[in-house]
């Protein structure tokens, strides 16, 4: 039995709720994933990279520092987006906004909430990855 067959329609309903909130506040949700890789590249690439004079040897090839650094910064930005969504954003919904209290008053179980939050975290990470790779 696959993992996707274990996801209930209730988890999908929670995913849709998070999607609707995201679409309501899409302008503020697109700005951080867009600016973060630019900030990293400017700070680490141009600022710190100016101190590194030699090219980096990797796999028998010589790379400039910025070309060596850029893929790692993109990957960090994508992973940080997923991590932030599944930790801090879920905490804010649970502790400050009391969204989970309202959700638990519905027929959703705790497992449905966890599965829905994981699905939304994966979706948000995909959205962030698309934005970051576009930059």
Short mmCIF file of N, CA and C in Angstrom, two decimals:
data_model
loop_
_atom_site.label_atom_id
_atom_site.label_comp_id
_atom_site.label_asym_id
_atom_site.label_seq_id
_atom_site.Cartn_x
_atom_site.Cartn_y
_atom_site.Cartn_z
N UNK A 1 0.84 -1.18 0.00
CA UNK A 1 0.00 0.00 0.00
C UNK A 1 0.89 1.24 0.00
N UNK A 2 0.56 2.18 -0.84
CA UNK A 2 1.41 3.36 -0.96
C UNK A 2 1.03 4.41 0.06
N UNK A 3 1.93 5.34 0.24
CA UNK A 3 1.70 6.43 1.19
C UNK A 3 0.56 7.33 0.75
N UNK A 4 0.45 7.57 -0.55
CA UNK A 4 -0.61 8.45 -1.05
C UNK A 4 -1.99 7.86 -0.85
N UNK A 5 -2.11 6.54 -0.83
CA UNK A 5 -3.43 5.94 -0.61
C UNK A 5 -3.86 6.07 0.84
N UNK A 6 -2.93 6.35 1.75
CA UNK A 6 -3.27 6.51 3.16
C UNK A 6 -3.73 7.93 3.50
N UNK A 7 -3.60 8.86 2.58
CA UNK A 7 -4.00 10.25 2.84
C UNK A 7 -5.50 10.36 2.67
N UNK A 8 -6.16 10.86 3.69
CA UNK A 8 -7.62 10.93 3.65
C UNK A 8 -8.08 12.22 3.00
N UNK A 9 -9.35 12.27 2.67
CA UNK A 9 -9.93 13.48 2.08
C UNK A 9 -9.91 14.62 3.09
N UNK A 10 -9.87 14.28 4.37
CA UNK A 10 -9.82 15.32 5.40
C UNK A 10 -8.48 16.05 5.38
N UNK A 11 -7.42 15.30 5.12
CA UNK A 11 -6.10 15.93 4.98
C UNK A 11 -6.06 16.84 3.76
N UNK A 12 -6.71 16.40 2.70
CA UNK A 12 -6.80 17.22 1.49
C UNK A 12 -7.60 18.49 1.77
N UNK A 13 -8.64 18.39 2.60
CA UNK A 13 -9.43 19.57 2.97
C UNK A 13 -8.57 20.58 3.73
N UNK A 14 -7.72 20.09 4.62
CA UNK A 14 -6.82 20.99 5.35
C UNK A 14 -5.80 21.61 4.39
N UNK A 15 -5.31 20.82 3.45
CA UNK A 15 -4.40 21.35 2.44
C UNK A 15 -5.09 22.47 1.65
N UNK A 16 -6.36 22.25 1.28
CA UNK A 16 -7.11 23.27 0.53
C UNK A 16 -7.30 24.53 1.37
N UNK A 17 -7.51 24.37 2.67
CA UNK A 17 -7.65 25.52 3.55
C UNK A 17 -6.36 26.34 3.56
N UNK A 18 -5.23 25.66 3.69
CA UNK A 18 -3.94 26.36 3.68
C UNK A 18 -3.68 27.00 2.32
N UNK A 19 -4.09 26.33 1.25
CA UNK A 19 -3.94 26.91 -0.09
C UNK A 19 -4.76 28.18 -0.24
N UNK A 20 -6.00 28.16 0.26
CA UNK A 20 -6.86 29.34 0.17
C UNK A 20 -6.28 30.52 0.95
N UNK A 21 -5.72 30.24 2.12
CA UNK A 21 -5.08 31.30 2.90
C UNK A 21 -3.86 31.83 2.15
N UNK A 22 -3.09 30.94 1.54
CA UNK A 22 -1.93 31.35 0.76
C UNK A 22 -2.33 32.24 -0.41
N UNK A 23 -3.39 31.86 -1.12
CA UNK A 23 -3.83 32.64 -2.26
C UNK A 23 -4.39 34.00 -1.85
N UNK A 24 -4.91 34.08 -0.63
CA UNK A 24 -5.40 35.36 -0.13
C UNK A 24 -4.24 36.32 0.15
N UNK A 25 -3.14 35.77 0.64
CA UNK A 25 -1.98 36.60 1.00
C UNK A 25 -0.79 36.33 0.08
N UNK A 26 -1.04 36.11 -1.19
CA UNK A 26 0.02 35.69 -2.11
C UNK A 26 1.11 36.74 -2.30
N UNK A 27 0.76 38.00 -2.21
CA UNK A 27 1.79 39.03 -2.44
C UNK A 27 2.88 38.98 -1.37
N UNK A 28 2.48 38.81 -0.13
CA UNK A 28 3.48 38.74 0.95
C UNK A 28 4.18 37.39 0.98
N UNK A 29 3.58 36.37 0.40
CA UNK A 29 4.21 35.05 0.38
C UNK A 29 5.23 34.89 -0.74
N UNK A 30 5.14 35.70 -1.77
CA UNK A 30 6.10 35.60 -2.88
C UNK A 30 7.36 36.42 -2.65
N UNK A 31 7.29 37.42 -1.83
CA UNK A 31 8.44 38.32 -1.65
C UNK A 31 9.64 37.65 -0.96
N UNK A 32 9.48 36.99 0.19
CA UNK A 32 10.67 36.39 0.83
C UNK A 32 11.40 35.34 -0.01
N UNK A 33 10.70 34.39 -0.66
CA UNK A 33 11.46 33.44 -1.48
C UNK A 33 12.14 34.09 -2.68
N UNK A 34 11.64 35.23 -3.10
CA UNK A 34 12.25 35.94 -4.22
C UNK A 34 13.50 36.70 -3.79
N UNK A 35 13.43 37.35 -2.63
CA UNK A 35 14.54 38.18 -2.17
C UNK A 35 15.64 37.40 -1.47
N UNK A 36 15.30 36.27 -0.86
CA UNK A 36 16.28 35.52 -0.08
C UNK A 36 17.49 35.06 -0.89
N UNK A 37 17.32 34.42 -2.06
CA UNK A 37 18.52 34.02 -2.80
C UNK A 37 19.34 35.20 -3.31
N UNK A 38 18.65 36.30 -3.63
CA UNK A 38 19.39 37.49 -4.07
C UNK A 38 20.24 38.03 -2.92
N UNK A 39 19.67 38.08 -1.72
CA UNK A 39 20.41 38.54 -0.55
C UNK A 39 21.60 37.62 -0.27
N UNK A 40 21.38 36.31 -0.34
CA UNK A 40 22.48 35.36 -0.11
C UNK A 40 23.59 35.55 -1.14
N UNK A 41 23.22 35.69 -2.40
CA UNK A 41 24.24 35.84 -3.44
C UNK A 41 25.02 37.14 -3.28
N UNK A 42 24.34 38.20 -2.91
CA UNK A 42 25.03 39.47 -2.73
C UNK A 42 25.96 39.40 -1.52
N UNK A 43 25.44 38.89 -0.40
CA UNK A 43 26.24 38.85 0.83
C UNK A 43 27.38 37.85 0.74
N UNK A 44 27.06 36.62 0.38
CA UNK A 44 28.07 35.56 0.37
C UNK A 44 28.91 35.59 -0.90
N UNK A 45 28.27 35.86 -2.02
CA UNK A 45 28.98 35.81 -3.29
C UNK A 45 29.84 37.02 -3.55
N UNK A 46 29.25 38.18 -3.47
CA UNK A 46 30.01 39.39 -3.79
C UNK A 46 30.78 39.90 -2.58
N UNK A 47 30.15 39.85 -1.40
CA UNK A 47 30.82 40.35 -0.20
C UNK A 47 31.96 39.46 0.24
N UNK A 48 31.65 38.23 0.56
CA UNK A 48 32.66 37.28 1.02
C UNK A 48 33.52 36.78 -0.13
N UNK A 49 32.92 36.69 -1.31
CA UNK A 49 33.64 36.20 -2.48
C UNK A 49 34.76 37.12 -2.92
N UNK A 50 34.66 38.41 -2.57
CA UNK A 50 35.73 39.34 -2.93
C UNK A 50 37.02 39.03 -2.16
N UNK A 51 36.89 38.36 -1.04
CA UNK A 51 38.07 38.00 -0.25
C UNK A 51 38.77 36.76 -0.77
N UNK A 52 38.08 35.98 -1.58
CA UNK A 52 38.65 34.75 -2.11
C UNK A 52 39.16 35.02 -3.51
N UNK A 53 40.45 34.91 -3.70
CA UNK A 53 41.07 35.25 -4.98
C UNK A 53 41.18 34.04 -5.91
N UNK A 54 41.48 32.89 -5.36
CA UNK A 54 41.75 31.72 -6.19
C UNK A 54 40.45 31.04 -6.61
N UNK A 55 40.50 30.37 -7.75
CA UNK A 55 39.37 29.56 -8.17
C UNK A 55 39.34 28.29 -7.33
N UNK A 56 38.18 27.68 -7.27
CA UNK A 56 38.00 26.47 -6.46
C UNK A 56 38.10 25.26 -7.38
N UNK A 57 38.91 24.30 -6.97
CA UNK A 57 39.03 23.06 -7.72
C UNK A 57 37.96 22.09 -7.23
N UNK A 58 37.12 21.63 -8.15
CA UNK A 58 36.06 20.68 -7.78
C UNK A 58 35.87 19.70 -8.93
N UNK A 59 36.05 18.44 -8.64
CA UNK A 59 35.88 17.41 -9.67
C UNK A 59 36.87 17.54 -10.82
N UNK A 60 38.04 18.03 -10.53
CA UNK A 60 39.05 18.19 -11.56
C UNK A 60 38.87 19.43 -12.42
N UNK A 61 37.89 20.25 -12.09
CA UNK A 61 37.63 21.47 -12.85
C UNK A 61 37.81 22.68 -11.96
N UNK A 62 38.16 23.77 -12.57
CA UNK A 62 38.33 25.02 -11.83
C UNK A 62 37.05 25.85 -11.95
N UNK A 63 36.51 26.25 -10.81
CA UNK A 63 35.27 27.03 -10.78
C UNK A 63 35.52 28.35 -10.09
N UNK A 64 34.82 29.38 -10.56
CA UNK A 64 34.82 30.63 -9.83
C UNK A 64 34.02 30.41 -8.55
N UNK A 65 34.31 31.22 -7.54
CA UNK A 65 33.66 31.06 -6.24
C UNK A 65 32.15 31.21 -6.35
N UNK A 66 31.67 32.19 -7.09
CA UNK A 66 30.24 32.44 -7.17
C UNK A 66 29.52 31.29 -7.89
N UNK A 67 30.17 30.69 -8.88
CA UNK A 67 29.56 29.55 -9.58
C UNK A 67 29.57 28.31 -8.70
N UNK A 68 30.52 28.21 -7.81
CA UNK A 68 30.56 27.11 -6.86
C UNK A 68 29.51 27.29 -5.77
N UNK A 69 29.29 28.52 -5.37
CA UNK A 69 28.41 28.83 -4.25
C UNK A 69 26.93 28.85 -4.62
N UNK A 70 26.59 29.29 -5.82
CA UNK A 70 25.20 29.53 -6.21
C UNK A 70 24.29 28.31 -6.07
N UNK A 71 24.65 27.11 -6.55
CA UNK A 71 23.74 25.97 -6.39
C UNK A 71 23.47 25.61 -4.93
N UNK A 72 24.47 25.74 -4.09
CA UNK A 72 24.28 25.47 -2.67
C UNK A 72 23.35 26.47 -2.01
N UNK A 73 23.48 27.73 -2.39
CA UNK A 73 22.60 28.76 -1.83
C UNK A 73 21.16 28.56 -2.29
N UNK A 74 20.97 28.14 -3.52
CA UNK A 74 19.62 27.85 -4.01
C UNK A 74 19.03 26.68 -3.23
N UNK A 75 19.81 25.63 -3.03
CA UNK A 75 19.32 24.46 -2.28
C UNK A 75 19.00 24.83 -0.83
N UNK A 76 19.83 25.63 -0.21
CA UNK A 76 19.58 26.06 1.17
C UNK A 76 18.30 26.88 1.25
N UNK A 77 18.09 27.73 0.28
CA UNK A 77 16.90 28.57 0.27
C UNK A 77 15.64 27.72 0.15
N UNK A 78 15.67 26.70 -0.69
CA UNK A 78 14.52 25.82 -0.86
C UNK A 78 14.27 25.01 0.41
N UNK A 79 15.31 24.44 0.98
CA UNK A 79 15.14 23.64 2.20
C UNK A 79 14.69 24.49 3.37
N UNK A 80 15.20 25.71 3.45
CA UNK A 80 14.79 26.60 4.53
C UNK A 80 13.31 26.96 4.42
N UNK A 81 12.83 27.13 3.21
CA UNK A 81 11.40 27.43 3.01
C UNK A 81 10.52 26.30 3.51
N UNK A 82 10.88 25.06 3.21
CA UNK A 82 10.10 23.92 3.69
C UNK A 82 10.20 23.79 5.20
N UNK A 83 11.40 23.97 5.73
CA UNK A 83 11.59 23.88 7.17
C UNK A 83 10.78 24.94 7.91
N UNK A 84 10.82 26.16 7.41
CA UNK A 84 10.11 27.26 8.05
C UNK A 84 8.60 27.02 8.02
N UNK A 85 8.09 26.54 6.89
CA UNK A 85 6.65 26.31 6.77
C UNK A 85 6.18 25.22 7.72
N UNK A 86 6.97 24.16 7.87
CA UNK A 86 6.55 23.03 8.69
C UNK A 86 6.84 23.22 10.18
N UNK A 87 7.62 24.22 10.54
CA UNK A 87 7.90 24.44 11.96
C UNK A 87 7.26 25.73 12.45
N UNK A 88 7.81 26.85 12.06
CA UNK A 88 7.36 28.12 12.62
C UNK A 88 5.94 28.47 12.19
N UNK A 89 5.62 28.29 10.93
CA UNK A 89 4.27 28.62 10.46
C UNK A 89 3.22 27.74 11.13
N UNK A 90 3.54 26.45 11.30
CA UNK A 90 2.61 25.57 12.00
C UNK A 90 2.48 25.97 13.47
N UNK A 91 3.59 26.38 14.07
CA UNK A 91 3.55 26.83 15.46
C UNK A 91 2.68 28.07 15.62
N UNK A 92 2.80 29.01 14.71
CA UNK A 92 1.98 30.22 14.77
C UNK A 92 0.51 29.87 14.62
N UNK A 93 0.19 28.97 13.69
CA UNK A 93 -1.21 28.55 13.52
C UNK A 93 -1.72 27.84 14.76
N UNK A 94 -0.85 27.10 15.44
CA UNK A 94 -1.27 26.34 16.61
C UNK A 94 -1.35 27.21 17.86
N UNK A 95 -0.33 28.00 18.13
CA UNK A 95 -0.21 28.68 19.41
C UNK A 95 -0.87 30.06 19.43
N UNK A 96 -0.59 30.87 18.45
CA UNK A 96 -1.08 32.25 18.45
C UNK A 96 -2.45 32.39 17.79
N UNK A 97 -2.62 31.79 16.62
CA UNK A 97 -3.87 31.96 15.90
C UNK A 97 -4.95 30.99 16.37
N UNK A 98 -4.57 29.94 17.07
CA UNK A 98 -5.50 28.91 17.57
C UNK A 98 -6.28 28.25 16.43
N UNK A 99 -5.66 28.17 15.27
CA UNK A 99 -6.30 27.53 14.12
C UNK A 99 -6.50 26.05 14.36
N UNK A 100 -5.53 25.40 14.98
CA UNK A 100 -5.65 23.96 15.22
C UNK A 100 -6.76 23.65 16.21
N UNK A 101 -7.02 24.54 17.16
CA UNK A 101 -8.14 24.33 18.08
C UNK A 101 -9.45 24.30 17.31
N UNK A 102 -9.59 25.21 16.37
CA UNK A 102 -10.81 25.23 15.55
C UNK A 102 -10.88 24.00 14.65
N UNK A 103 -9.74 23.58 14.12
CA UNK A 103 -9.74 22.41 13.23
C UNK A 103 -10.06 21.14 14.02
N UNK A 104 -9.57 21.04 15.24
CA UNK A 104 -9.84 19.85 16.06
C UNK A 104 -11.30 19.76 16.48
N UNK A 105 -12.04 20.86 16.39
CA UNK A 105 -13.47 20.84 16.69
C UNK A 105 -14.28 20.27 15.52
N UNK A 106 -13.62 19.99 14.42
CA UNK A 106 -14.26 19.39 13.25
C UNK A 106 -13.98 17.88 13.26
N UNK A 107 -14.47 17.14 12.29
CA UNK A 107 -14.21 15.69 12.27
C UNK A 107 -12.77 15.28 11.98
N UNK A 108 -11.86 16.22 11.78
CA UNK A 108 -10.47 15.87 11.49
C UNK A 108 -9.78 15.32 12.74
N UNK A 109 -8.99 14.29 12.54
CA UNK A 109 -8.20 13.74 13.64
C UNK A 109 -6.82 14.41 13.63
N UNK A 110 -6.05 14.14 14.65
CA UNK A 110 -4.70 14.70 14.73
C UNK A 110 -3.83 14.20 13.57
N UNK A 111 -4.02 12.93 13.19
CA UNK A 111 -3.27 12.38 12.06
C UNK A 111 -3.62 13.09 10.76
N UNK A 112 -4.90 13.44 10.58
CA UNK A 112 -5.30 14.18 9.39
C UNK A 112 -4.65 15.56 9.35
N UNK A 113 -4.57 16.20 10.51
CA UNK A 113 -3.95 17.52 10.58
C UNK A 113 -2.47 17.44 10.25
N UNK A 114 -1.80 16.44 10.80
CA UNK A 114 -0.36 16.28 10.53
C UNK A 114 -0.12 16.00 9.05
N UNK A 115 -0.93 15.10 8.47
CA UNK A 115 -0.77 14.78 7.04
C UNK A 115 -1.06 16.00 6.17
N UNK A 116 -2.09 16.76 6.52
CA UNK A 116 -2.41 17.97 5.76
C UNK A 116 -1.32 19.01 5.85
N UNK A 117 -0.73 19.17 7.03
CA UNK A 117 0.36 20.14 7.20
C UNK A 117 1.61 19.70 6.43
N UNK A 118 1.89 18.40 6.42
CA UNK A 118 3.04 17.90 5.65
C UNK A 118 2.81 18.11 4.16
N UNK A 119 1.59 17.82 3.70
CA UNK A 119 1.27 18.06 2.29
C UNK A 119 1.43 19.54 1.93
N UNK A 120 0.95 20.41 2.81
CA UNK A 120 1.07 21.84 2.53
C UNK A 120 2.54 22.28 2.57
N UNK A 121 3.31 21.75 3.50
CA UNK A 121 4.74 22.08 3.55
C UNK A 121 5.46 21.67 2.27
N UNK A 122 5.11 20.49 1.73
CA UNK A 122 5.72 20.05 0.48
C UNK A 122 5.29 20.94 -0.68
N UNK A 123 4.02 21.33 -0.69
CA UNK A 123 3.53 22.21 -1.75
C UNK A 123 4.20 23.58 -1.68
N UNK A 124 4.29 24.12 -0.47
CA UNK A 124 4.92 25.44 -0.30
C UNK A 124 6.40 25.38 -0.67
N UNK A 125 7.05 24.27 -0.36
CA UNK A 125 8.45 24.11 -0.75
C UNK A 125 8.59 24.07 -2.27
N UNK A 126 7.66 23.42 -2.94
CA UNK A 126 7.69 23.38 -4.41
C UNK A 126 7.48 24.77 -4.99
N UNK A 127 6.56 25.53 -4.40
CA UNK A 127 6.33 26.91 -4.85
C UNK A 127 7.59 27.75 -4.65
N UNK A 128 8.20 27.62 -3.47
CA UNK A 128 9.44 28.36 -3.19
C UNK A 128 10.55 27.96 -4.15
N UNK A 129 10.65 26.66 -4.45
CA UNK A 129 11.69 26.19 -5.37
C UNK A 129 11.48 26.79 -6.75
N UNK A 130 10.24 26.87 -7.19
CA UNK A 130 9.94 27.45 -8.49
C UNK A 130 10.34 28.92 -8.53
N UNK A 131 10.04 29.64 -7.45
CA UNK A 131 10.39 31.06 -7.39
C UNK A 131 11.91 31.24 -7.37
N UNK A 132 12.59 30.44 -6.53
CA UNK A 132 14.04 30.57 -6.38
C UNK A 132 14.75 30.22 -7.68
N UNK A 133 14.32 29.17 -8.34
CA UNK A 133 14.98 28.78 -9.59
C UNK A 133 14.69 29.78 -10.70
N UNK A 134 13.60 30.52 -10.56
CA UNK A 134 13.31 31.58 -11.53
C UNK A 134 14.21 32.79 -11.36
N UNK A 135 14.71 32.98 -10.14
CA UNK A 135 15.61 34.11 -9.88
C UNK A 135 16.96 33.77 -10.46
#
